Tab-separated table of C-alpha atoms in Angstrom:
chain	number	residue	atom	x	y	z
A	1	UNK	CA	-16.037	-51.451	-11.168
A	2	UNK	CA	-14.456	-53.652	-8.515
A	3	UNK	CA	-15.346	-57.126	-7.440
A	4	UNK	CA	-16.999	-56.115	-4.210
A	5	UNK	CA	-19.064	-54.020	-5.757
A	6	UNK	CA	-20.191	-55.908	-9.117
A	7	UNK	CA	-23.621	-57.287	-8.694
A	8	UNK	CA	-25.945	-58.259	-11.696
A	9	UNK	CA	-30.031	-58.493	-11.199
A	10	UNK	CA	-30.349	-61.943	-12.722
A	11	UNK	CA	-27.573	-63.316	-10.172
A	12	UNK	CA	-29.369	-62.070	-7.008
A	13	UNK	CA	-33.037	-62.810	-5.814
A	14	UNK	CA	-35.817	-60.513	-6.211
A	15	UNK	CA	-35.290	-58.221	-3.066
A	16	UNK	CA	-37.878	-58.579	-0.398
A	17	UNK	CA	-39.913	-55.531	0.596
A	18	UNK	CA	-37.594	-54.412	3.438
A	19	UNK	CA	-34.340	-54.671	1.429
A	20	UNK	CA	-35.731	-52.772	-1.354
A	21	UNK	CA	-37.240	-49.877	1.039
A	22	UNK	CA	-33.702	-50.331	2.600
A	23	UNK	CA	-31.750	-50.216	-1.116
A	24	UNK	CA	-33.665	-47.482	-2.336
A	25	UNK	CA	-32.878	-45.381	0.835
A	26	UNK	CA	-29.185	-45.831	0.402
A	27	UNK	CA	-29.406	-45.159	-3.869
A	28	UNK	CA	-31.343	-42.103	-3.140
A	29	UNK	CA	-28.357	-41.319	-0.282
A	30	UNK	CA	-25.196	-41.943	-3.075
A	31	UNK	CA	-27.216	-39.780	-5.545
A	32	UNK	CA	-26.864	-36.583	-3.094
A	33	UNK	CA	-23.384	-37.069	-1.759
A	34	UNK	CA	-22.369	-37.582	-5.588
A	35	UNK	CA	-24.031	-34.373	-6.013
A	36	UNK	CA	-22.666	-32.330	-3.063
A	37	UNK	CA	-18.808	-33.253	-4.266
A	38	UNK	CA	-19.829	-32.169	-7.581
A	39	UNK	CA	-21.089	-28.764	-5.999
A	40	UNK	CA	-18.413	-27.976	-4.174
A	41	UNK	CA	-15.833	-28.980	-6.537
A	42	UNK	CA	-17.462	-26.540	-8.794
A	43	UNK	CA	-16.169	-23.813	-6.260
A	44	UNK	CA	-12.546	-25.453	-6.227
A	45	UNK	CA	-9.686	-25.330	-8.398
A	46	UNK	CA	-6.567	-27.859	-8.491
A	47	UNK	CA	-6.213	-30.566	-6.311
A	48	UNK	CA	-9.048	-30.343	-4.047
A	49	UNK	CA	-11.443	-30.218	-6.878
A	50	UNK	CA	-9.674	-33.773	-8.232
A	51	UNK	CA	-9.975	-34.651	-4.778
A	52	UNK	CA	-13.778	-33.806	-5.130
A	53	UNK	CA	-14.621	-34.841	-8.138
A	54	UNK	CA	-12.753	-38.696	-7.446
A	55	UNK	CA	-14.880	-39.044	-4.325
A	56	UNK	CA	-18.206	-38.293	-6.616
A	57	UNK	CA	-16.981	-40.461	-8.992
A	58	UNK	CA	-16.718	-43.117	-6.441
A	59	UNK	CA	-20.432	-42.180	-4.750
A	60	UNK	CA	-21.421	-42.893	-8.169
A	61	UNK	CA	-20.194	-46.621	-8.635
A	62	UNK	CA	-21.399	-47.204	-5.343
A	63	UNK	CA	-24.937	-45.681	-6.596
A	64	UNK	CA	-24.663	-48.339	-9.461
A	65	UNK	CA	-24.118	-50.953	-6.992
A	66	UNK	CA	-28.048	-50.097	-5.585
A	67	UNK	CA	-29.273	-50.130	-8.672
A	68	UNK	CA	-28.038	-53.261	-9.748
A	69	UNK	CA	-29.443	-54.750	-6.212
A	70	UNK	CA	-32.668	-53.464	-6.823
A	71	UNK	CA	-33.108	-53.872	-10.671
A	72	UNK	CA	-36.550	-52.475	-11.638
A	73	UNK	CA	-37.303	-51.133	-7.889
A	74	UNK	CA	-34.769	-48.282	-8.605
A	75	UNK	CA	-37.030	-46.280	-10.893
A	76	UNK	CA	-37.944	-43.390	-9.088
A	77	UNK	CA	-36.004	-43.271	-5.882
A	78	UNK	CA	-36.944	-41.377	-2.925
A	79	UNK	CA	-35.958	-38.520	-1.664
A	80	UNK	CA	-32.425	-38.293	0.191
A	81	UNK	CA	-32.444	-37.951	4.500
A	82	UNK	CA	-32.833	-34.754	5.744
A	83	UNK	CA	-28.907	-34.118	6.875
A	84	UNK	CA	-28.111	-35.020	2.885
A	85	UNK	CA	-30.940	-32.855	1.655
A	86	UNK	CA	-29.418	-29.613	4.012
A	87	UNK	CA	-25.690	-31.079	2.913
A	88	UNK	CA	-26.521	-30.257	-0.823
A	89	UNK	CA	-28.556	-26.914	-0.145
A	90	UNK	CA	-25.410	-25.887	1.715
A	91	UNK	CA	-22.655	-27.065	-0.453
A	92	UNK	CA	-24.489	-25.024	-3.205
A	93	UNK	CA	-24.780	-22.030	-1.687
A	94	UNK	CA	-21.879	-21.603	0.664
A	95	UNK	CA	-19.355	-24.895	-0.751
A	96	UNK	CA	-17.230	-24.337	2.688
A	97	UNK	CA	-15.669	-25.831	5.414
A	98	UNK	CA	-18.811	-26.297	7.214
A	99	UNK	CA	-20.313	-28.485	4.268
A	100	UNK	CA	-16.680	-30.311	4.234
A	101	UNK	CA	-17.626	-31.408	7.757
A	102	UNK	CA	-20.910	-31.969	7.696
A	103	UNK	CA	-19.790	-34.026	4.806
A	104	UNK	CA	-17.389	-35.750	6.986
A	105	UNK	CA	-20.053	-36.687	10.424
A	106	UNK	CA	-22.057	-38.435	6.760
A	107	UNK	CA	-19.808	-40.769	5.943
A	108	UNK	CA	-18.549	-41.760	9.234
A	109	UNK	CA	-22.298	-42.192	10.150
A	110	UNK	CA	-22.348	-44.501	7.271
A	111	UNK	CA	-25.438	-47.320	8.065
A	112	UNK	CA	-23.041	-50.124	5.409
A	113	UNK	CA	-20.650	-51.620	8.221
A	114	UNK	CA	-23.888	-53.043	9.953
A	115	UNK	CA	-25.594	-53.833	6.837
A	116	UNK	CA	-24.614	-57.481	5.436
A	117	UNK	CA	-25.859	-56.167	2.286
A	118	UNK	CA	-23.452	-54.240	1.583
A	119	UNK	CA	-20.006	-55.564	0.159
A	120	UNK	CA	-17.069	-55.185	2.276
A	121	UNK	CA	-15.431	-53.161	-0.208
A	122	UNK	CA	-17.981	-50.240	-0.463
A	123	UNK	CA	-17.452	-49.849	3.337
A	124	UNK	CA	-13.684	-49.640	3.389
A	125	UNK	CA	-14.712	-47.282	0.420
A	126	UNK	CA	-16.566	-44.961	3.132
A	127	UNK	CA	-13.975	-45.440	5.801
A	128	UNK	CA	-11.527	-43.783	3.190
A	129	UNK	CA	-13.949	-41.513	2.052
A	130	UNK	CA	-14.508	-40.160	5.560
A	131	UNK	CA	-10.284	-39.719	6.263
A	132	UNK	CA	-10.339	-37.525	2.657
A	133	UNK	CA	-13.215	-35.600	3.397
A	134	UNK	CA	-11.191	-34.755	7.576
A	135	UNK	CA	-8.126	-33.880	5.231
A	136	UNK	CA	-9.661	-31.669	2.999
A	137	UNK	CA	-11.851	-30.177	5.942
A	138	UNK	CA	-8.467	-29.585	8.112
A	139	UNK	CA	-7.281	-27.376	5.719
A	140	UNK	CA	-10.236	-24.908	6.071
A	141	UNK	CA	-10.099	-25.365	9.827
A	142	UNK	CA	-6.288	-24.204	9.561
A	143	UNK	CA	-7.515	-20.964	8.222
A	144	UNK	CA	-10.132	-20.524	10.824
A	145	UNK	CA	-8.274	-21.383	13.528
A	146	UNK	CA	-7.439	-18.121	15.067
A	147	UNK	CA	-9.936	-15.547	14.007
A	148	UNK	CA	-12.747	-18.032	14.851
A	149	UNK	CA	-11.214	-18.636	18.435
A	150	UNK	CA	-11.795	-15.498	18.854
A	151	UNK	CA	-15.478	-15.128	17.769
A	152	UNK	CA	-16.580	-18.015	19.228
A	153	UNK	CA	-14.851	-17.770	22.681
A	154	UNK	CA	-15.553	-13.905	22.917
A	155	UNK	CA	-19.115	-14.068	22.038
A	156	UNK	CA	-19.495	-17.254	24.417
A	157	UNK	CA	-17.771	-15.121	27.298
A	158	UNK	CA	-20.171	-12.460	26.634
A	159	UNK	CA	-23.178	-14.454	26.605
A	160	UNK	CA	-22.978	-16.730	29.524
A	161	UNK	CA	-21.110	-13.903	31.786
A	162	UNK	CA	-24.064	-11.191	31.358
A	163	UNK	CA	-26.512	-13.481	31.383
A	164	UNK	CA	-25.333	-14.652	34.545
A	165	UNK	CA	-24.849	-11.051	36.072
A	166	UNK	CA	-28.426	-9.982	34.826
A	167	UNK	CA	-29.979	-13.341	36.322
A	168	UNK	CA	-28.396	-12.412	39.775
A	169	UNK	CA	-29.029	-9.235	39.785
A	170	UNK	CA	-33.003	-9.415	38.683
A	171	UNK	CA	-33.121	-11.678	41.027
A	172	UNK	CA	-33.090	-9.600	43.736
A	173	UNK	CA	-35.933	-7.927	42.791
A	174	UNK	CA	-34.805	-4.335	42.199
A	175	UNK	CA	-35.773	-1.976	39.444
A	176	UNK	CA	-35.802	-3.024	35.773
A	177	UNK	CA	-33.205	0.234	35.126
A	178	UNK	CA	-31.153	-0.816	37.705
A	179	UNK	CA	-30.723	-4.450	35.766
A	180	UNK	CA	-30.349	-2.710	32.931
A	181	UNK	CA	-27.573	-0.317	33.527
A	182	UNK	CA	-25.791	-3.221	35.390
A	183	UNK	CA	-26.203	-5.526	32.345
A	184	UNK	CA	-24.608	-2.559	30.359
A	185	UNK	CA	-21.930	-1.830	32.995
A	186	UNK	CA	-20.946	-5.660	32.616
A	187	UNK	CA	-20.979	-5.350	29.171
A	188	UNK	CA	-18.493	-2.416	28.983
A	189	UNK	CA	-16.602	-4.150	31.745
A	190	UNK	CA	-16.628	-7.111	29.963
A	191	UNK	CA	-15.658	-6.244	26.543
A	192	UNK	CA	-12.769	-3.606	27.788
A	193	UNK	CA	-11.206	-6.433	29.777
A	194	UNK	CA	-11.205	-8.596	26.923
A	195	UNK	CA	-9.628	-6.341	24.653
A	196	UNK	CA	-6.821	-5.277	27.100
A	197	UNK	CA	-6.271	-8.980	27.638
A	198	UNK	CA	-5.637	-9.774	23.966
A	199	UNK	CA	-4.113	-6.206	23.020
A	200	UNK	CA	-1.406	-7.931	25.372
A	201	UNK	CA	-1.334	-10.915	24.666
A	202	UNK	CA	-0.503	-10.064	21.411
A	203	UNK	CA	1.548	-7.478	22.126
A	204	UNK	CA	3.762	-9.936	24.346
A	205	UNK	CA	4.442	-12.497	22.010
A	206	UNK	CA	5.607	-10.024	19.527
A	207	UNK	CA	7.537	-8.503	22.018
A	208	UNK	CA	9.207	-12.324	22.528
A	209	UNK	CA	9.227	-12.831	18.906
A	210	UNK	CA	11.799	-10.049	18.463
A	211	UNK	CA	13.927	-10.861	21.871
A	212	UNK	CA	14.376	-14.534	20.629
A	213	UNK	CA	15.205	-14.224	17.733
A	214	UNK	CA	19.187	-14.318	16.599
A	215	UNK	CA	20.817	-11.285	15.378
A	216	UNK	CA	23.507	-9.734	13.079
A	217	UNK	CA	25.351	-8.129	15.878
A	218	UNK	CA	28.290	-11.322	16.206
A	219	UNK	CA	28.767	-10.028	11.674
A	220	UNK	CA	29.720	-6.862	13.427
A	221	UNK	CA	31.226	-7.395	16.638
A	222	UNK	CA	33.558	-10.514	14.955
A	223	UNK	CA	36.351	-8.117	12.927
A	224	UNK	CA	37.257	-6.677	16.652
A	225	UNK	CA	37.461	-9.627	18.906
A	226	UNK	CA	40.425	-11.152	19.938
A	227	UNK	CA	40.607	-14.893	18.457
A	228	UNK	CA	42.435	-16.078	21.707
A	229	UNK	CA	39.952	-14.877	24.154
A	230	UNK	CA	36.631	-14.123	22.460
A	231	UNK	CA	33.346	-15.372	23.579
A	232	UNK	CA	31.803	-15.829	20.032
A	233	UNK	CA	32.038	-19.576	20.410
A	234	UNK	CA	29.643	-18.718	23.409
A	235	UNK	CA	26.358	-17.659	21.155
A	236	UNK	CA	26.442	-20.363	18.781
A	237	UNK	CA	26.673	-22.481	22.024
A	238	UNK	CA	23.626	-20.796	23.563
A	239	UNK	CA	21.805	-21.159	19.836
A	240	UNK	CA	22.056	-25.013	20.257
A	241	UNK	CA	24.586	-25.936	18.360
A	242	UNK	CA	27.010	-28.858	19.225
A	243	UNK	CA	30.344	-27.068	20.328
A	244	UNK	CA	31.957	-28.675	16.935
A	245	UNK	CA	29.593	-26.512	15.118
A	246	UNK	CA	30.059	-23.716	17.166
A	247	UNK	CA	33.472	-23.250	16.949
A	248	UNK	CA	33.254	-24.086	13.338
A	249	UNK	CA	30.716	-20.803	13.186
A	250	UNK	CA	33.106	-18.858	14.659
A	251	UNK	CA	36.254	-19.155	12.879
A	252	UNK	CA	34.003	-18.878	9.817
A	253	UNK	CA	32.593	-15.177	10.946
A	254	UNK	CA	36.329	-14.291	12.362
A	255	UNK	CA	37.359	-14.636	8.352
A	256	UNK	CA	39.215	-18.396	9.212
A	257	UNK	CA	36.779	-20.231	7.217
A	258	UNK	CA	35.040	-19.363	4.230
A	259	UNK	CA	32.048	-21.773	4.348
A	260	UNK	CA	28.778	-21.744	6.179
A	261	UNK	CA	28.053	-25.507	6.798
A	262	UNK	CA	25.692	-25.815	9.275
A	263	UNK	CA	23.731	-22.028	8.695
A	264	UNK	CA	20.505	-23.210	11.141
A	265	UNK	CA	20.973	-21.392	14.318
A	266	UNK	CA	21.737	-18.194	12.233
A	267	UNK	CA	19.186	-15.390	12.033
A	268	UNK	CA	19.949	-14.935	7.976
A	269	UNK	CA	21.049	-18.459	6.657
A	270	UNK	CA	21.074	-17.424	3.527
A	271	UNK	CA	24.340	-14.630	4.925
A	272	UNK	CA	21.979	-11.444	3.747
A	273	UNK	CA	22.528	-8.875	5.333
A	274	UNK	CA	20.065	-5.728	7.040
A	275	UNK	CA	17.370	-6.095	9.902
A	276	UNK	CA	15.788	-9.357	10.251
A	277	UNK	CA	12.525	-9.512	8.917
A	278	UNK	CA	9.824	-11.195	11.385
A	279	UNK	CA	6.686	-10.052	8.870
A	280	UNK	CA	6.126	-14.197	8.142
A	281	UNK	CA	5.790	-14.643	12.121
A	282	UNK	CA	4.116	-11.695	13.017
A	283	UNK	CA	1.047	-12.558	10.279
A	284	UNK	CA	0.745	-15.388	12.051
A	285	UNK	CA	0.391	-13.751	15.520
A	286	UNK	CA	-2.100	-11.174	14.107
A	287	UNK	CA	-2.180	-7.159	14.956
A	288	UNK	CA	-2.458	-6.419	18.740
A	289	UNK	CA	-4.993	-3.796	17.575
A	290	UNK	CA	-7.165	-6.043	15.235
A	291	UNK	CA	-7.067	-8.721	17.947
A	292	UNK	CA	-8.173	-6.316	20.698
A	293	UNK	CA	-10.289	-4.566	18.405
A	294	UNK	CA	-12.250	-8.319	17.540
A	295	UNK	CA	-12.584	-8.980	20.896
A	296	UNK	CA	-14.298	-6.390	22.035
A	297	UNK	CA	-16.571	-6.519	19.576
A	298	UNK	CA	-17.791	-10.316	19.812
A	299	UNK	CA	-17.601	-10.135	23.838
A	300	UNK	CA	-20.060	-6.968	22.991
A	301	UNK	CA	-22.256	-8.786	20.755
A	302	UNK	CA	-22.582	-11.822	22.883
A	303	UNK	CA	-22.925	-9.772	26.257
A	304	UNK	CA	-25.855	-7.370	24.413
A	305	UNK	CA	-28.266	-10.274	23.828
A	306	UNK	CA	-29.278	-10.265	27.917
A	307	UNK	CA	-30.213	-7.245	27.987
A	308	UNK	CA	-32.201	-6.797	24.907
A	309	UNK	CA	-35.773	-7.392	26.820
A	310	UNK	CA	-34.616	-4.777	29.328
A	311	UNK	CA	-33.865	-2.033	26.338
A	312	UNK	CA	-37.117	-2.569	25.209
A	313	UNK	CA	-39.375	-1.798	28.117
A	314	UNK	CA	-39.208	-5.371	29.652
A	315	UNK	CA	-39.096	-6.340	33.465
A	316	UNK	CA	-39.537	-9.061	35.839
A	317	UNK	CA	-39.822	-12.936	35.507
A	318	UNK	CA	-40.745	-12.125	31.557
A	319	UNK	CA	-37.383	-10.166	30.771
A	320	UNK	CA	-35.352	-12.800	32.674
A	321	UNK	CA	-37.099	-15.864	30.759
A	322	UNK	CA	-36.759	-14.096	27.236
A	323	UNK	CA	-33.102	-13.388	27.880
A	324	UNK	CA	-32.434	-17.080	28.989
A	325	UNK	CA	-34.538	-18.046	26.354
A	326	UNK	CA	-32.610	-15.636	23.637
A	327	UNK	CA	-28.937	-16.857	24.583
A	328	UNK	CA	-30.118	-20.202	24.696
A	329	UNK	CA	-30.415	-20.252	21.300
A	330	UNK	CA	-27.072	-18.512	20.637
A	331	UNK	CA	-25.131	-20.776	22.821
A	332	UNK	CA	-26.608	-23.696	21.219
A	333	UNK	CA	-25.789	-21.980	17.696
A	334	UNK	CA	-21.789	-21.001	18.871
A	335	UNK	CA	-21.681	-24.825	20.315
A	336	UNK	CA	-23.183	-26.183	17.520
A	337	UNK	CA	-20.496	-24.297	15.158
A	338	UNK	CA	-17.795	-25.661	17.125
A	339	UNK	CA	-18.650	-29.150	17.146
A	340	UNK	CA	-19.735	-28.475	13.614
A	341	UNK	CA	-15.643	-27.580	12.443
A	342	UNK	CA	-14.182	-29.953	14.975
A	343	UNK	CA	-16.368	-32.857	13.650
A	344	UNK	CA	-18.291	-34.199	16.596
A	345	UNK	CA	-21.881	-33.803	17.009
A	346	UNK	CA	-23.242	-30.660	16.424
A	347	UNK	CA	-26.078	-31.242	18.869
A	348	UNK	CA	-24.186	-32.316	21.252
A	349	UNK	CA	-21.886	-29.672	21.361
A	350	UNK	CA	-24.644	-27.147	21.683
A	351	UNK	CA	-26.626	-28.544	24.208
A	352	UNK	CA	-23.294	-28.730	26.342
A	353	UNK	CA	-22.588	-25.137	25.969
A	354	UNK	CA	-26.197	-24.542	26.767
A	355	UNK	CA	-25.532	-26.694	29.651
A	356	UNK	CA	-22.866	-24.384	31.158
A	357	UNK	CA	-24.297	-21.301	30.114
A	358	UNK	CA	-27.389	-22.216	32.265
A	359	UNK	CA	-25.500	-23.510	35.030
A	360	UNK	CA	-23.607	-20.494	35.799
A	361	UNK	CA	-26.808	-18.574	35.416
A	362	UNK	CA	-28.508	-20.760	37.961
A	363	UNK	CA	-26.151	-20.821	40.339
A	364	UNK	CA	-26.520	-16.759	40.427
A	365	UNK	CA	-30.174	-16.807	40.245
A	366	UNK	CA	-30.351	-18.613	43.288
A	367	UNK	CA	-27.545	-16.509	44.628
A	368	UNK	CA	-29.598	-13.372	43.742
A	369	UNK	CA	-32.722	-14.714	45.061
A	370	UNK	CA	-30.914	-15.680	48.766
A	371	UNK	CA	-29.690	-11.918	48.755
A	372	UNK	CA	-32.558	-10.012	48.101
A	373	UNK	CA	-34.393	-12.258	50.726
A	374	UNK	CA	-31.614	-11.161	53.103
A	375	UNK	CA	-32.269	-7.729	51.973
A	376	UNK	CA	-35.821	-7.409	52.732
């Protein structure tokens, strides 16, 4: 145990009844993070369940520290906060990235640095605590990166872009069907026009993959150049390479030279030879079909929650307050999600996805209201 956080009963005054509602809180907090590292480490293997394991052995000294403090008032502690309480359900059922960052908004909302009670070195502790916890959370983030874009951006499109449509056009005051089959027009429109988009996308920066990269042909062409007035210099130039390099490259592939000193710019380094093999890049750019495929589906699923009253009989003011009422909660959910794996506020996230959902529906509410006054 370290100096700052040694502490011995008979050294320190009896706590008074604030400090020791205060202690106990914070003893009762330790005990749960120890406990949530210990949970999730037990999902882990290597490193990051040393990682784990270190930062509930350190929750644990800082546990002793509180119980030191409050000597005979740390029998029967009470229970953790709410946000540690969910943290440990969590971590025991799912032991994911979204526990590693909930873990991490924990201990950077840690009450110590305010808190004269508490030695300086258990808050530097936290402070560290809070960097491991972002490192080991950036790895899952890493892996979620693309496929979650995708979810959360296609199901957001779909949700605030039908919502909007079906706001304007019930607005106007025409027939429940007729919202309806507009709602599902949208939909289709929607989701077809996001998977086109990404089937391209895709599609393109394969397609640029394979036109940038370097290949065999100079291995081929070389043997039949003439070593007066050949241009071979040119493509190592065009690479990047410095022109000592590049004339260096190509007296080596004209048979001059025998060593490959500076192999870089070359499309096999290693001097195999065959098609070059782009499989490494292209996993990372995905499938054109998968990607358009995903898309369509998450724009669909988002885009079918405004029209759900409609399908099932709704109309009027009541359909159009459900289905604000129904994406409302899955914007603040898909916000909430994203703040959730970028480590900001949750909350705050949500409500500001809310905020924009609603405000584009607003704006074509009143839109739809102006034209089907015009109308009649």
């Amino acid at each position: 145990m370290s100096p700052a956080h040694a502490a011995t009963p008979a050294a320190l005054p009896e706590p008074t009844r604030e400090q020791a509602r205060r202690w106990r809180r914070y003893l009762a907090d330790e005990i749960a993070e120890g406990q949530i590292y210990r949970d999730i480490a037990a999902r882990k293997d290597g490193v990051e369940r040393d990682i784990l394991l270190g930062l509930a052995e350190a929750e644990r000294r800082h546990e002793q520290h509180w119980r030191a403090l409050l000597g005979e008032h740390a029998e029967n502690p009470p229970r953790p906060s709410v946000h540690r309480i969910l943290l440990r359900w969590l971590a025991r059922i799912f032991g994911s990235v979204f526990v590693l960052a909930l873990a991490q908004r924990a201990e950077s909302d840690t009450p110590y640095a305010k808190d004269q009670d508490a030695p300086e070195g258990m808050v530097a502790d936290e402070a560290i605590h809070e960097e491991v916890v972002r490192g080991l959370a950036a790895r899952g983030r890493e892996q979620l990166a693309g496929n979650f874009r995708a979810a959360v951006f296609g199901m957001n499109d779909g949700l605030v872009s039908n919502l909007a449509l079906v706001m304007g056009i019930g607005a106007t005051g025409v027939a429940s069907s007729v919202v309806l089959f507009t709602g599902v027009a949208g939909l289709l429109a929607g989701a077809l026009s996001m998977a086109a988009g990404e089937y391209v996308s895709v599609r393109s920066q394969r397609e640029l993959l394979e036109a940038s990269s370097p290949t065999q042909v100079t291995l081929e062409a070389a043997q039949h150049l003439d070593l007066d007035h050949n241009e071979l210099k040119l493509v190592y130039l065009a690479r990047g390479m410095t022109p000592e390099d590049a004339e260096h490259r190509a007296l080596e592939r004209l048979g001059y030279l025998t060593c490959d000193c500076n192999p870089q710019f070359s499309a096999r380094p290693d001097g195999s030879q065959g098609p070059v093999d782009h499989s490494g890049s292209f996993a990372e750019i995905g499938s054109a079909w998968s990607a358009s495929l995903s898309s369509f589906a998450f724009f669909a699923s988002g885009a079918l929650i405004p029209i759900l009253p409609y399908i099932f009989g709704m109309s009027g003011l009541w359909a159009l307050g459900l289905a604000a009422a129904m994406v409302g909660v899955a914007l603040l959910f898909t916000g909430g999600v994203v703040g959730l794996l970028s480590g900001s506020s949750p909350l705050a996230r949500g409500l500001r996805q809310l905020a924009i959902g609603y405000g584009a529906a607003a704006v074509t509410y009143v839109l739809g209201l102006l034209f089907g006054a015009n109308l009649g």
